[in-house]
């Protein structure tokens, strides 16, 4: 979907879509320590991930969470377009986006929703921000001259 602004049609802005790899972090640790083979680490690369500044967490459909074997750590009230609903929270998702990686909790999306959403917490922690004009993720600086991290 593209947002068309009157009298600014050459300057259209739209959704930011990206690709992420999600891995079961516990599997990674188990493989690192020799308890399972590297081939047994559950991981999936997801295309067409919607960068959603209205979402807080990484949000995944139930079949992907099940495929990865993530561990449920609780339930929380979640604001959705249909009102406040209970959402299940899962831990142990390691994600790689634009060459940056981190471990995050994720929210299970309601049944019937197949989109994957990258929310603001993972983006902020990984130093990524949406560039709506160019419809891509911008990687913020992280070197010995500049850093996006604040102490």
XYZ file of C-alpha atoms in Angstrom:
151
model
C 0.000 0.000 0.000
C 1.375 3.421 -0.911
C 0.378 6.684 0.696
C -0.377 9.282 -1.986
C -0.286 12.890 -0.859
C -2.174 15.491 -2.898
C 0.133 17.775 -4.936
C 3.153 15.721 -3.828
C 2.827 12.697 -6.068
C 6.542 12.606 -6.945
C 7.294 12.337 -3.224
C 5.229 9.248 -2.402
C 5.935 7.428 0.824
C 4.974 3.904 1.736
C 5.467 0.855 3.822
C 8.901 -0.386 4.708
C 9.337 -4.094 4.070
C 12.420 -6.062 5.103
C 13.813 -9.578 5.489
C 14.732 -11.045 8.873
C 16.139 -14.314 10.130
C 14.630 -15.627 13.354
C 16.432 -18.378 15.274
C 15.689 -20.222 18.498
C 18.403 -18.802 20.774
C 18.286 -21.779 23.168
C 19.000 -24.087 20.214
C 22.022 -21.924 19.336
C 23.395 -22.232 22.864
C 22.749 -25.991 22.919
C 24.593 -26.412 19.601
C 27.449 -24.197 20.773
C 27.894 -26.422 23.817
C 27.681 -29.649 21.814
C 24.322 -30.877 23.130
C 22.688 -30.800 19.684
C 24.061 -30.748 16.135
C 24.230 -27.405 14.330
C 21.707 -28.760 11.796
C 19.149 -29.123 14.604
C 19.065 -25.380 15.334
C 15.592 -24.148 14.382
C 15.723 -21.045 12.217
C 13.655 -19.385 9.509
C 14.284 -16.502 7.097
C 11.195 -14.374 6.581
C 10.673 -12.067 3.620
C 8.027 -9.340 3.414
C 8.318 -8.410 7.094
C 6.380 -5.205 7.762
C 8.302 -2.529 9.656
C 5.569 -1.306 11.999
C 6.174 1.735 14.219
C 2.740 1.096 15.728
C 3.893 -2.289 17.055
C 6.048 -2.600 20.156
C 7.537 -6.102 19.790
C 8.466 -8.529 17.090
C 5.107 -10.128 16.212
C 4.949 -13.597 14.673
C 2.129 -15.913 13.575
C 1.571 -19.011 15.746
C 2.833 -21.508 13.103
C 6.229 -19.770 12.942
C 6.501 -19.656 16.748
C 5.679 -23.370 16.840
C 8.187 -24.160 14.063
C 10.904 -22.348 16.031
C 9.946 -24.012 19.330
C 9.935 -20.730 21.271
C 9.009 -20.836 24.958
C 5.889 -19.067 26.207
C 6.709 -16.743 29.110
C 3.352 -15.110 29.722
C 0.306 -13.291 28.488
C -0.330 -9.576 28.286
C -3.145 -7.297 27.296
C -2.460 -6.077 23.765
C -4.122 -3.169 21.993
C -5.330 -4.214 18.551
C -7.599 -2.664 15.940
C -10.378 -4.838 17.402
C -9.775 -3.553 20.959
C -7.738 -4.912 23.863
C -7.104 -8.652 23.650
C -4.893 -11.154 25.489
C -1.675 -11.928 23.653
C 0.819 -14.687 24.358
C 4.463 -13.638 24.777
C 7.323 -15.951 23.791
C 11.012 -15.674 24.677
C 14.181 -16.794 22.978
C 13.908 -15.324 19.479
C 17.227 -14.209 18.062
C 16.770 -12.023 15.016
C 19.144 -10.781 12.374
C 18.094 -7.679 10.433
C 20.350 -5.655 8.139
C 23.410 -7.414 9.577
C 22.522 -6.597 13.185
C 21.404 -9.219 15.671
C 19.729 -9.367 19.049
C 17.485 -11.475 21.266
C 13.891 -10.438 21.850
C 10.554 -11.524 23.199
C 7.858 -11.815 20.573
C 4.095 -11.518 20.513
C 1.938 -14.211 18.952
C -0.347 -12.687 16.347
C -4.057 -13.571 16.366
C -5.166 -16.608 14.366
C -5.620 -15.811 10.694
C -2.965 -13.062 10.645
C -0.004 -14.167 8.548
C 2.012 -10.933 8.478
C 5.236 -10.653 10.450
C 5.714 -7.282 12.173
C 8.999 -5.748 13.264
C 8.146 -3.380 16.130
C 9.944 -0.423 17.657
C 11.771 -2.196 20.510
C 13.845 -4.467 18.256
C 14.425 -1.614 15.791
C 15.655 0.741 18.510
C 17.888 -1.858 20.145
C 19.421 -2.809 16.792
C 19.926 0.788 15.687
C 17.483 0.688 12.788
C 14.903 3.234 11.721
C 12.381 3.271 8.894
C 13.120 5.517 5.938
C 9.601 6.008 4.581
C 10.691 8.078 1.604
C 13.005 5.365 0.273
C 10.925 2.513 1.744
C 13.814 0.780 3.485
C 15.413 0.410 6.899
C 18.191 2.872 7.682
C 21.104 1.434 9.675
C 22.229 3.977 12.274
C 25.973 4.496 12.845
C 27.931 2.208 15.153
C 31.690 2.731 14.960
C 34.489 4.311 17.000
C 33.368 7.799 15.859
C 29.580 7.521 16.366
C 27.063 5.251 18.054
C 23.307 5.105 18.254
C 23.541 3.707 21.808
C 23.188 6.157 24.680
C 24.522 5.560 28.190
